[in-house]
Tab-separated table of C-alpha atoms in Angstrom:
chain	number	residue	atom	x	y	z
E	1	MET	CA	97.762	125.391	86.987
E	2	SER	CA	100.841	123.105	86.903
E	3	GLY	CA	101.653	121.231	83.718
E	4	PHE	CA	102.928	118.293	85.763
E	5	SER	CA	101.146	115.473	87.562
E	6	PHE	CA	101.995	117.020	90.928
E	7	PRO	CA	101.450	120.448	92.496
E	8	ILE	CA	104.336	122.912	92.644
E	9	LEU	CA	104.842	123.634	96.344
E	10	SER	CA	105.795	126.977	97.797
E	11	ASN	CA	108.735	127.442	100.155
E	12	GLN	CA	106.365	127.447	103.143
E	13	GLU	CA	105.020	124.053	102.002
E	14	LEU	CA	108.410	122.634	101.027
E	15	LEU	CA	110.279	123.337	104.250
E	16	PRO	CA	108.106	121.125	106.574
E	17	CYS	CA	108.285	118.260	104.065
E	18	LEU	CA	112.047	118.632	103.752
E	19	LYS	CA	112.364	118.724	107.539
E	20	GLU	CA	110.257	115.567	107.775
E	21	MET	CA	112.615	113.875	105.273
E	22	ASN	CA	115.661	115.047	107.290
E	23	LEU	CA	116.966	117.192	104.438
E	24	PRO	CA	119.076	120.132	105.702
E	25	LEU	CA	117.750	122.814	103.361
E	26	THR	CA	116.640	126.353	104.213
E	27	ALA	CA	114.453	128.857	102.393
E	28	GLU	CA	117.499	130.958	101.579
E	29	GLN	CA	119.264	127.918	100.090
E	30	ILE	CA	116.161	127.181	97.988
E	31	SER	CA	116.077	130.752	96.746
E	32	LYS	CA	119.850	130.813	96.109
E	33	PRO	CA	120.885	127.184	95.497
E	34	THR	CA	124.462	126.096	94.913
E	35	PHE	CA	126.013	122.984	93.398
E	36	GLU	CA	127.577	121.861	96.683
E	37	ILE	CA	124.267	122.013	98.578
E	38	LEU	CA	122.186	120.364	95.847
E	39	GLN	CA	124.705	117.575	95.261
E	40	ARG	CA	124.418	116.563	98.914
E	41	ILE	CA	120.592	116.896	98.912
E	42	TYR	CA	120.134	114.942	95.676
E	43	GLU	CA	122.558	112.260	96.850
E	44	ILE	CA	120.485	111.748	100.025
E	45	LEU	CA	117.275	111.566	97.950
E	46	VAL	CA	118.775	109.070	95.481
E	47	THR	CA	120.089	106.772	98.213
E	48	THR	CA	116.823	107.047	100.148
E	49	LEU	CA	114.229	106.644	97.384
E	50	LEU	CA	116.055	104.461	94.848
E	51	GLY	CA	117.737	102.133	97.311
E	52	VAL	CA	121.186	102.853	95.889
E	53	THR	CA	123.980	103.126	98.417
E	54	ARG	CA	126.832	105.593	98.202
E	55	GLU	CA	129.208	102.677	97.712
E	56	GLU	CA	127.173	101.525	94.699
E	57	LEU	CA	127.277	105.041	93.253
E	58	GLN	CA	131.023	105.124	93.737
E	59	GLN	CA	131.541	101.574	92.451
E	60	PRO	CA	132.466	101.465	88.738
E	61	VAL	CA	131.446	98.727	86.326
E	62	PHE	CA	134.641	96.713	86.082
E	63	MET	CA	133.752	95.115	82.726
E	64	ALA	CA	133.226	98.570	81.243
E	65	ILE	CA	136.181	100.245	82.921
E	66	ASP	CA	138.534	97.613	81.524
E	67	THR	CA	137.744	98.902	78.026
E	68	LEU	CA	139.128	102.363	78.857
E	69	GLU	CA	142.686	103.117	77.889
E	70	TYR	CA	143.367	105.248	80.965
E	71	PRO	CA	140.788	104.253	83.603
E	72	GLU	CA	142.562	106.262	86.329
E	73	LEU	CA	141.483	109.442	84.539
E	74	HIS	CA	137.839	108.503	85.127
E	75	ASP	CA	137.975	107.902	88.893
E	76	GLU	CA	135.817	110.974	89.474
E	77	SER	CA	133.804	111.107	86.252
E	78	ILE	CA	132.388	107.557	86.553
E	79	PRO	CA	130.829	108.100	90.030
E	80	THR	CA	129.551	111.477	88.813
E	81	LEU	CA	127.921	109.903	85.758
E	82	ALA	CA	126.402	107.146	87.934
E	83	PHE	CA	125.031	109.790	90.301
E	84	ILE	CA	123.584	111.865	87.414
E	85	LYS	CA	122.034	108.733	85.857
E	86	SER	CA	120.415	107.747	89.181
E	87	LEU	CA	119.216	111.320	89.718
E	88	ASN	CA	117.683	111.399	86.234
E	89	ARG	CA	115.963	108.051	86.933
E	90	LEU	CA	114.552	109.460	90.182
E	91	LEU	CA	113.263	112.595	88.472
E	92	VAL	CA	111.683	110.567	85.653
E	93	ALA	CA	109.951	108.386	88.262
E	94	ALA	CA	108.731	111.593	89.931
E	95	GLY	CA	107.259	112.817	86.604
E	96	ILE	CA	110.069	115.187	85.580
E	97	LYS	CA	111.500	114.290	82.186
E	98	ASP	CA	113.519	117.392	81.289
E	99	PHE	CA	116.476	116.994	83.635
E	100	ASN	CA	119.254	119.405	82.737
E	101	MET	CA	122.653	119.120	84.409
E	102	GLN	CA	123.428	122.778	83.914
E	103	GLN	CA	120.120	124.219	85.195
E	104	ASP	CA	119.343	121.548	87.794
E	105	LEU	CA	122.756	120.774	89.273
E	106	TYR	CA	125.802	122.822	88.329
E	107	LYS	CA	124.126	126.244	87.972
E	108	PRO	CA	120.766	125.491	89.586
E	109	ASP	CA	117.699	127.619	89.054
E	110	SER	CA	115.522	128.204	92.140
E	111	ASN	CA	112.229	127.693	90.258
E	112	ARG	CA	113.411	124.420	88.722
E	113	LEU	CA	114.746	123.323	92.118
E	114	ARG	CA	111.355	124.007	93.734
E	115	ARG	CA	109.652	122.075	90.918
E	116	ASN	CA	112.063	119.124	91.268
E	117	LEU	CA	111.673	119.003	95.039
E	118	SER	CA	107.866	119.164	94.683
E	119	GLY	CA	107.892	116.190	92.298
E	120	ILE	CA	110.275	114.175	94.483
E	121	ILE	CA	108.196	114.869	97.623
E	122	ASN	CA	105.037	113.817	95.777
E	123	PHE	CA	106.808	110.608	94.681
E	124	ALA	CA	108.056	109.971	98.245
E	125	LYS	CA	104.527	110.355	99.663
E	126	PHE	CA	103.147	108.029	96.998
E	127	ARG	CA	105.872	105.531	97.889
E	128	GLU	CA	105.005	105.717	101.580
E	129	GLU	CA	101.323	105.113	100.778
E	130	LYS	CA	102.263	101.875	98.990
E	131	LEU	CA	104.090	100.508	102.026
E	132	VAL	CA	100.796	99.504	103.695
E	133	PRO	CA	99.577	97.465	100.670
E	134	TYR	CA	103.064	95.975	100.522
E	135	THR	CA	102.737	94.801	104.134
E	136	ASP	CA	99.299	93.327	103.364
E	137	MET	CA	100.705	91.672	100.251
E	138	GLN	CA	103.574	90.261	102.295
E	139	GLU	CA	101.094	88.715	104.755
E	140	SER	CA	99.032	87.392	101.816
E	141	VAL	CA	102.174	85.899	100.294
E	142	GLU	CA	103.044	84.161	103.557
E	143	HIS	CA	99.468	82.862	103.863
E	144	LEU	CA	99.487	81.599	100.274
E	145	LEU	CA	102.851	79.956	100.831
E	146	GLU	CA	101.457	78.169	103.870
E	147	GLU	CA	98.381	77.080	101.883
E	148	THR	CA	100.650	75.935	99.053
E	149	ALA	CA	102.713	73.852	101.468
E	150	GLU	CA	99.542	72.338	102.946
E	151	LEU	CA	98.145	71.592	99.475
E	152	GLU	CA	101.442	70.075	98.401
E	153	GLU	CA	101.405	67.871	101.487
E	154	LEU	CA	97.760	66.938	100.814
E	155	ASN	CA	98.598	66.230	97.173
E	156	MET	CA	101.476	64.014	98.247
E	157	ARG	CA	99.201	62.131	100.635
E	158	LEU	CA	96.503	61.731	97.978
E	159	THR	CA	99.075	60.667	95.392
E	160	ALA	CA	100.466	58.116	97.827
E	161	GLU	CA	96.948	56.897	98.606
E	162	VAL	CA	96.116	56.667	94.880
E	163	SER	CA	99.339	54.784	94.251
E	164	LYS	CA	98.524	52.451	97.138
E	165	LEU	CA	94.989	51.912	95.844
E	166	GLU	CA	96.287	51.325	92.320
E	167	ALA	CA	98.824	48.836	93.670
E	168	GLU	CA	96.108	47.107	95.681
E	169	ARG	CA	93.880	47.132	92.629
E	170	ALA	CA	96.671	45.713	90.480
E	171	ALA	CA	97.314	43.050	93.139
E	172	GLU	CA	93.606	42.253	93.411
E	173	GLU	CA	93.029	42.379	89.654
E	174	PRO	CA	93.649	38.600	89.141
E	175	ALA	CA	91.425	37.770	92.104
E	176	VAL	CA	88.772	40.185	90.823
E	177	SER	CA	88.974	38.672	87.337
E	178	GLN	CA	88.729	35.162	88.798
E	179	LEU	CA	85.896	36.298	91.040
E	180	GLU	CA	84.104	37.840	88.074
E	181	ALA	CA	84.570	34.602	86.093
E	182	GLU	CA	83.307	32.576	89.058
E	183	THR	CA	80.446	35.017	89.457
E	184	GLN	CA	79.556	34.598	85.806
E	185	GLN	CA	79.771	30.804	86.140
E	186	VAL	CA	77.736	30.805	89.344
E	187	TYR	CA	75.273	33.150	87.683
E	188	GLN	CA	74.876	30.744	84.767
E	189	GLU	CA	74.606	27.788	87.141
E	190	ASN	CA	72.100	29.749	89.155
E	191	GLN	CA	70.089	30.385	86.021
E	192	GLN	CA	70.125	26.655	85.253
E	193	LEU	CA	69.310	25.815	88.859
E	194	ASN	CA	66.494	28.329	88.796
E	195	LYS	CA	65.129	26.627	85.715
E	196	GLN	CA	65.571	23.202	87.343
E	197	SER	CA	64.064	24.552	90.545
E	198	THR	CA	61.065	25.778	88.597
E	199	LEU	CA	60.674	22.389	86.956
E	200	LEU	CA	61.241	20.577	90.253
E	201	ASN	CA	58.788	22.852	92.004
E	202	ASN	CA	56.216	21.894	89.384
E	203	ASP	CA	57.119	18.227	89.860
E	204	VAL	CA	56.986	18.660	93.640
E	205	ARG	CA	53.552	20.170	93.411
E	206	THR	CA	52.439	17.307	91.128
E	207	LEU	CA	54.043	14.710	93.390
E	208	LYS	CA	52.563	16.329	96.474
E	209	GLN	CA	49.170	16.162	94.853
E	210	GLN	CA	49.800	12.528	93.920
E	211	ASN	CA	51.145	11.813	97.388
E	212	ASN	CA	48.129	13.367	98.954
E	213	ALA	CA	45.903	11.371	96.618
E	214	LEU	CA	47.798	8.164	97.415
E	215	ALA	CA	47.717	8.960	101.130
E	216	ASP	CA	43.990	9.439	100.847
E	217	GLU	CA	43.712	6.165	98.946
E	218	ALA	CA	45.914	4.408	101.514
E	219	SER	CA	43.823	5.774	104.346
E	220	SER	CA	40.680	4.756	102.516
E	221	ALA	CA	42.133	1.323	101.913
E	222	LYS	CA	43.095	0.989	105.598
E	223	PHE	CA	39.632	2.028	106.610
E	224	LYS	CA	38.210	-0.460	104.146
E	225	LEU	CA	40.536	-3.149	105.504
E	226	VAL	CA	39.497	-2.372	109.030
E	227	ASP	CA	35.854	-2.372	107.975
E	228	ALA	CA	36.429	-5.654	106.125
E	229	GLN	CA	38.061	-7.213	109.171
E	230	GLN	CA	35.204	-6.036	111.367
E	231	GLU	CA	32.743	-7.255	108.871
E	232	GLN	CA	34.638	-10.549	108.739
E	233	LEU	CA	34.376	-10.889	112.476
E	234	LYS	CA	30.770	-9.911	112.305
E	235	LEU	CA	30.034	-12.328	109.517
E	236	LYS	CA	31.834	-15.127	111.329
E	237	GLY	CA	29.128	-15.105	113.939
E	238	GLN	CA	26.279	-14.864	111.450
E	239	ILE	CA	27.166	-17.269	108.728
E	240	VAL	CA	26.470	-20.981	108.828
E	241	GLU	CA	29.598	-22.795	108.739
E	242	SER	CA	30.134	-23.941	105.249
E	243	PRO	CA	33.770	-24.602	104.832
E	244	GLU	CA	33.731	-24.229	101.106
E	245	ARG	CA	31.879	-20.999	101.077
E	246	LEU	CA	33.842	-19.709	104.020
E	247	GLN	CA	37.023	-20.684	102.450
E	248	ALA	CA	36.046	-19.006	99.213
E	249	ARG	CA	34.920	-15.967	101.059
E	250	LEU	CA	38.110	-15.894	103.042
E	251	GLU	CA	40.170	-16.348	99.957
E	252	GLU	CA	38.215	-13.553	98.330
E	253	LEU	CA	38.709	-11.348	101.311
E	254	ALA	CA	42.346	-12.346	101.534
E	255	GLY	CA	42.763	-11.521	97.891
E	256	GLY	CA	41.127	-8.171	98.475
E	257	VAL	CA	43.358	-7.595	101.472
E	258	GLU	CA	46.385	-8.554	99.438
E	259	LYS	CA	45.338	-6.169	96.720
E	260	GLU	CA	44.801	-3.449	99.301
E	261	ARG	CA	48.190	-4.209	100.858
E	262	ALA	CA	49.780	-4.146	97.432
E	263	LEU	CA	48.096	-0.831	96.782
E	264	VAL	CA	49.252	0.446	100.200
E	265	THR	CA	52.771	-0.868	99.588
E	266	ASP	CA	52.802	0.690	96.172
E	267	ALA	CA	51.489	3.968	97.618
E	268	GLU	CA	54.102	3.859	100.401
E	269	ARG	CA	56.797	3.085	97.843
E	270	ARG	CA	55.618	5.970	95.687
E	271	SER	CA	55.416	8.107	98.799
E	272	ARG	CA	59.006	7.157	99.698
E	273	ASP	CA	60.084	7.965	96.147
E	274	LEU	CA	58.303	11.284	96.352
E	275	GLN	CA	59.904	11.942	99.748
E	276	ALA	CA	63.302	11.101	98.320
E	277	ARG	CA	62.668	13.388	95.398
E	278	MET	CA	61.458	16.079	97.787
E	279	ASP	CA	64.623	15.621	99.871
E	280	THR	CA	66.635	15.930	96.702
E	281	ILE	CA	64.685	19.049	95.769
E	282	ALA	CA	65.276	20.397	99.287
E	283	LYS	CA	69.003	19.775	98.891
E	284	VAL	CA	68.874	21.434	95.480
E	285	GLU	CA	67.018	24.355	97.020
E	286	LYS	CA	69.688	24.598	99.713
E	287	GLU	CA	72.360	24.544	97.008
E	288	VAL	CA	70.403	27.190	95.103
E	289	VAL	CA	70.122	29.326	98.262
E	290	LYS	CA	73.834	28.824	98.871
E	291	ALA	CA	74.562	29.787	95.280
E	292	ILE	CA	72.289	32.798	95.607
E	293	ARG	CA	74.141	33.840	98.751
E	294	GLN	CA	77.432	33.378	96.964
E	295	MET	CA	76.070	35.457	94.100
E	296	GLU	CA	74.996	38.110	96.553
E	297	GLU	CA	78.449	38.044	98.132
E	298	VAL	CA	79.978	38.188	94.684
E	299	GLU	CA	77.678	41.087	93.796
E	300	ILE	CA	78.742	42.794	97.044
E	301	GLU	CA	82.395	42.241	96.135
E	302	VAL	CA	81.721	43.466	92.606
E	303	LYS	CA	79.937	46.477	94.058
E	304	LYS	CA	82.888	47.072	96.368
E	305	LYS	CA	85.185	46.729	93.398
E	306	LYS	CA	83.063	49.212	91.440
E	307	GLU	CA	83.058	51.545	94.447
E	308	VAL	CA	86.835	51.209	94.695
E	309	SER	CA	87.131	51.853	90.949
E	310	SER	CA	84.799	54.838	91.281
E	311	ARG	CA	86.789	56.070	94.261
E	312	VAL	CA	90.017	55.593	92.320
E	313	LYS	CA	88.504	57.578	89.431
E	314	GLN	CA	87.365	60.268	91.850
E	315	LEU	CA	90.798	60.288	93.471
E	316	ARG	CA	92.388	60.518	90.037
E	317	LYS	CA	90.108	63.408	89.179
E	318	GLN	CA	90.904	64.989	92.527
E	319	VAL	CA	94.621	64.354	91.976
E	320	ASN	CA	94.365	65.885	88.493
E	321	ALA	CA	92.432	68.816	89.931
E	322	ASN	CA	94.968	69.090	92.745
E	323	GLN	CA	97.783	68.889	90.245
E	324	ALA	CA	96.171	71.628	88.157
E	325	GLU	CA	95.585	73.665	91.298
E	326	LEU	CA	99.130	72.857	92.413
E	327	GLN	CA	100.477	74.040	89.072
E	328	GLN	CA	98.438	77.199	89.407
E	329	LEU	CA	99.613	77.585	92.986
E	330	GLU	CA	103.176	76.930	91.895
E	331	ALA	CA	102.801	79.627	89.252
E	332	THR	CA	101.254	81.888	91.884
E	333	GLU	CA	104.013	80.898	94.282
E	334	GLN	CA	106.667	81.712	91.696
E	335	HIS	CA	104.965	85.030	91.025
E	336	LEU	CA	104.642	85.703	94.750
E	337	LYS	CA	108.225	84.598	95.312
E	338	ARG	CA	109.315	87.058	92.653
E	339	GLN	CA	107.177	89.710	94.307
E	340	GLN	CA	108.555	88.662	97.684
E	341	ALA	CA	112.106	88.824	96.373
E	342	SER	CA	111.371	92.214	94.885
E	343	LEU	CA	109.683	93.395	98.056
E	344	THR	CA	112.452	91.883	100.190
E	345	ASP	CA	114.950	93.701	98.021
E	346	ARG	CA	112.904	96.843	98.412
E	347	LEU	CA	112.776	96.270	102.169
E	348	SER	CA	116.518	95.786	102.304
E	349	ARG	CA	116.888	98.920	100.237
E	350	LEU	CA	114.502	100.688	102.579
E	351	ASP	CA	116.555	99.455	105.536
E	352	ASN	CA	119.693	100.658	103.810
E	353	GLN	CA	117.949	103.901	102.996
E	354	SER	CA	116.789	104.329	106.576
E	355	ALA	CA	120.338	103.618	107.741
E	356	LEU	CA	121.629	106.061	105.159
E	357	LYS	CA	118.992	108.567	106.204
E	358	ARG	CA	120.075	108.127	109.801
E	359	GLU	CA	123.696	108.520	108.743
E	360	ALA	CA	122.751	111.522	106.638
E	361	ALA	CA	120.735	112.937	109.521
E	362	VAL	CA	123.622	112.346	111.919
E	363	SER	CA	126.070	113.869	109.462
E	364	ALA	CA	123.620	116.720	108.845
E	365	VAL	CA	123.285	117.265	112.599
E	366	GLU	CA	127.054	117.167	112.946
E	367	GLU	CA	127.379	119.613	110.087
E	368	GLN	CA	124.698	121.799	111.633
E	369	LEU	CA	126.537	121.630	114.957
E	370	LYS	CA	129.784	122.521	113.196
E	371	GLU	CA	128.019	125.334	111.348
E	372	ARG	CA	126.479	126.445	114.626
E	373	GLU	CA	129.894	126.411	116.314
E	374	ALA	CA	131.325	128.315	113.363
E	375	ILE	CA	128.435	130.780	113.502
E	376	GLU	CA	128.859	131.150	117.271
E	377	ALA	CA	132.571	131.725	116.748
E	378	GLU	CA	131.747	134.246	114.023
E	379	ASN	CA	129.207	135.860	116.346
E	380	ALA	CA	131.787	135.999	119.144
E	381	ALA	CA	134.299	137.523	116.737
E	382	ALA	CA	131.606	139.919	115.507
E	383	ARG	CA	130.759	140.866	119.091
E	384	ALA	CA	134.433	141.439	119.823
E	385	LYS	CA	134.743	143.470	116.631
E	386	THR	CA	131.614	145.385	117.596
E	387	ALA	CA	133.038	146.131	121.028
E	388	GLU	CA	136.288	147.248	119.429
E	389	ASN	CA	134.366	149.389	116.948
E	390	GLU	CA	132.307	150.866	119.764
E	391	ALA	CA	135.518	151.713	121.647
E	392	MET	CA	136.900	153.266	118.477
E	393	MET	CA	133.610	155.143	118.028
E	394	ARG	CA	133.838	156.455	121.548
E	395	THR	CA	137.445	157.515	120.933
E	396	LEU	CA	136.427	159.099	117.633
E	397	ARG	CA	133.524	160.876	119.298
E	398	GLU	CA	135.863	162.228	121.977
E	399	ARG	CA	138.311	163.329	119.298
E	400	MET	CA	135.458	164.822	117.304
E	401	LYS	CA	134.322	166.678	120.379
E	402	GLU	CA	137.890	167.885	120.970
E	403	VAL	CA	138.282	168.856	117.310
E	404	GLN	CA	134.876	170.545	117.449
E	405	SER	CA	135.833	172.481	120.559
E	406	ASN	CA	139.185	173.480	118.945
E	407	HIS	CA	137.304	174.360	115.794
E	408	ASP	CA	134.817	176.454	117.770
E	409	ALA	CA	137.677	178.159	119.618
E	410	GLN	CA	139.479	178.887	116.320
E	411	VAL	CA	136.209	180.107	114.794
E	412	SER	CA	135.721	182.382	117.799
E	413	ILE	CA	139.264	183.716	117.435
E	414	VAL	CA	138.756	184.184	113.684
E	415	LEU	CA	135.446	185.959	114.312
E	416	GLU	CA	137.067	188.180	116.902
E	417	LYS	CA	139.868	188.966	114.446
E	418	TYR	CA	137.284	189.507	111.766
E	419	GLN	CA	135.357	191.961	113.907
E	420	SER	CA	138.563	193.758	114.876
E	421	LEU	CA	139.701	193.823	111.248
E	422	ARG	CA	136.330	195.070	110.161
E	423	GLN	CA	136.450	197.879	112.663
E	424	GLN	CA	139.931	198.802	111.536
E	425	VAL	CA	138.892	198.658	107.894
E	426	GLN	CA	135.963	200.845	108.722
E	427	GLN	CA	138.220	203.264	110.515
E	428	TYR	CA	140.560	203.121	107.500
E	429	HIS	CA	137.729	203.940	105.160
E	430	GLU	CA	136.645	206.769	107.367
E	431	LEU	CA	140.123	208.123	107.524
E	432	LEU	CA	140.511	207.637	103.805
E	433	GLU	CA	137.324	209.483	103.101
E	434	ALA	CA	138.345	212.184	105.427
E	435	ALA	CA	141.712	212.472	103.705
E	436	THR	CA	140.203	212.718	100.275
E	437	ALA	CA	137.660	215.373	101.278
E	438	PRO	CA	138.276	218.924	99.667
E	439	THR	CA	137.347	220.955	102.723
E	440	PRO	CA	140.033	222.259	104.984
E	441	SER	CA	138.136	221.054	108.009
E	442	ASN	CA	138.466	217.492	106.851
E	443	ASN	CA	142.206	217.440	106.786
E	444	VAL	CA	143.406	214.254	108.363
E	445	ASP	CA	146.602	213.636	110.027
E	446	THR	CA	148.813	211.797	107.577
E	447	ALA	CA	150.660	210.085	110.395
E	448	SER	CA	147.380	208.574	111.729
E	449	LEU	CA	146.450	207.227	108.297
E	450	SER	CA	149.825	205.634	107.838
E	451	SER	CA	149.613	203.958	111.239
E	452	ALA	CA	146.153	202.579	110.408
E	453	VAL	CA	147.327	201.108	107.087
E	454	LYS	CA	150.292	199.554	108.807
E	455	ALA	CA	148.043	197.946	111.402
E	456	ILE	CA	145.794	196.408	108.731
E	457	THR	CA	148.794	195.129	106.851
E	458	LEU	CA	150.130	193.451	110.011
E	459	ARG	CA	146.868	191.744	110.732
């Protein structure tokens, strides 16, 4: 079980991942790493995953380098320190916090290298997984920016409309105040007219009743006059002519007629007065109706004014809400702009990294091609050396065969000499035994013995 937040990969698992990341590293190089190989590998990883270019790694901090007494002595150490700092930052981001220059870079350990590569690969895969949410976030940012622009435009339109309405309201304020004063005055006049109308209506009803009564009386008087005239005509034919009585009767009737005419005249006069009063009341009623209509118009205008005021309040509320929403959107926009800037920077770094990866891949391919050419040249030299060695082996075999045959011939000669010498020695021993024997029959020729010893000595 690994003590880190990522699994430690084996060489079989590391090699496909390294190949996918275009890192020229073999299993043998992982097992026996060197500083030259790891410096190139780590430099590719730093430029790819941290978005730091080689130029930035090589670029010193001019404000800091000016403080050095001999800055030319640090031309190599400053880029090296920048590279080690970036490498440490990458390893910390990958979950490795015990970076050691000696064990991880200058005299690398294979187990620590496998652990570091496992952590960096895990970090790279995690980084690739976040690219999809980044793309979605980028689209969301663009959508929110569009909505923000639309809301800003809407807010500007509403603000302009509110300003226009407020200007119109300010321009209409004197007219509205005058209209309200006139409305109040008309309302008071209307109240008085209503009271007068009520009184006049009562008077009209009374006068109508009186007029009707007087009309009835006038009609009755006319009927009586007509009846009196008829009766006068009728009585003219019946009465005996008595001038005094007739004259008295006529005077009586004439007096009655005069009274009736006076009553009729008075009734007509009263009727004309009532008609005049009724005409006046009708005019007053028309004025009241006109005033009521004006009041209704004023009420409509007041209602419109209230509606406009209510709409202005609503627009103000909406403007305030839009301003609050706009502030929130501006804050969101600023946040999204920061995220966009960060993501744009990350994208640019990714583009730079991809370019660097392509450059690294191209350089790695070129190096591989050069290594391949060197290996092919070495193989050709090895084949030539092998052919030369084989020719030498054949020559050596032939010489060995010749030496073996000479050796066999010499051994045969030595064996033949050995057999001959052995026979002679045996003969010498026999002769010697025969010479040392006590019996007379065993006497050996001294000349033969001497010749045998001489022959052995010569051999």
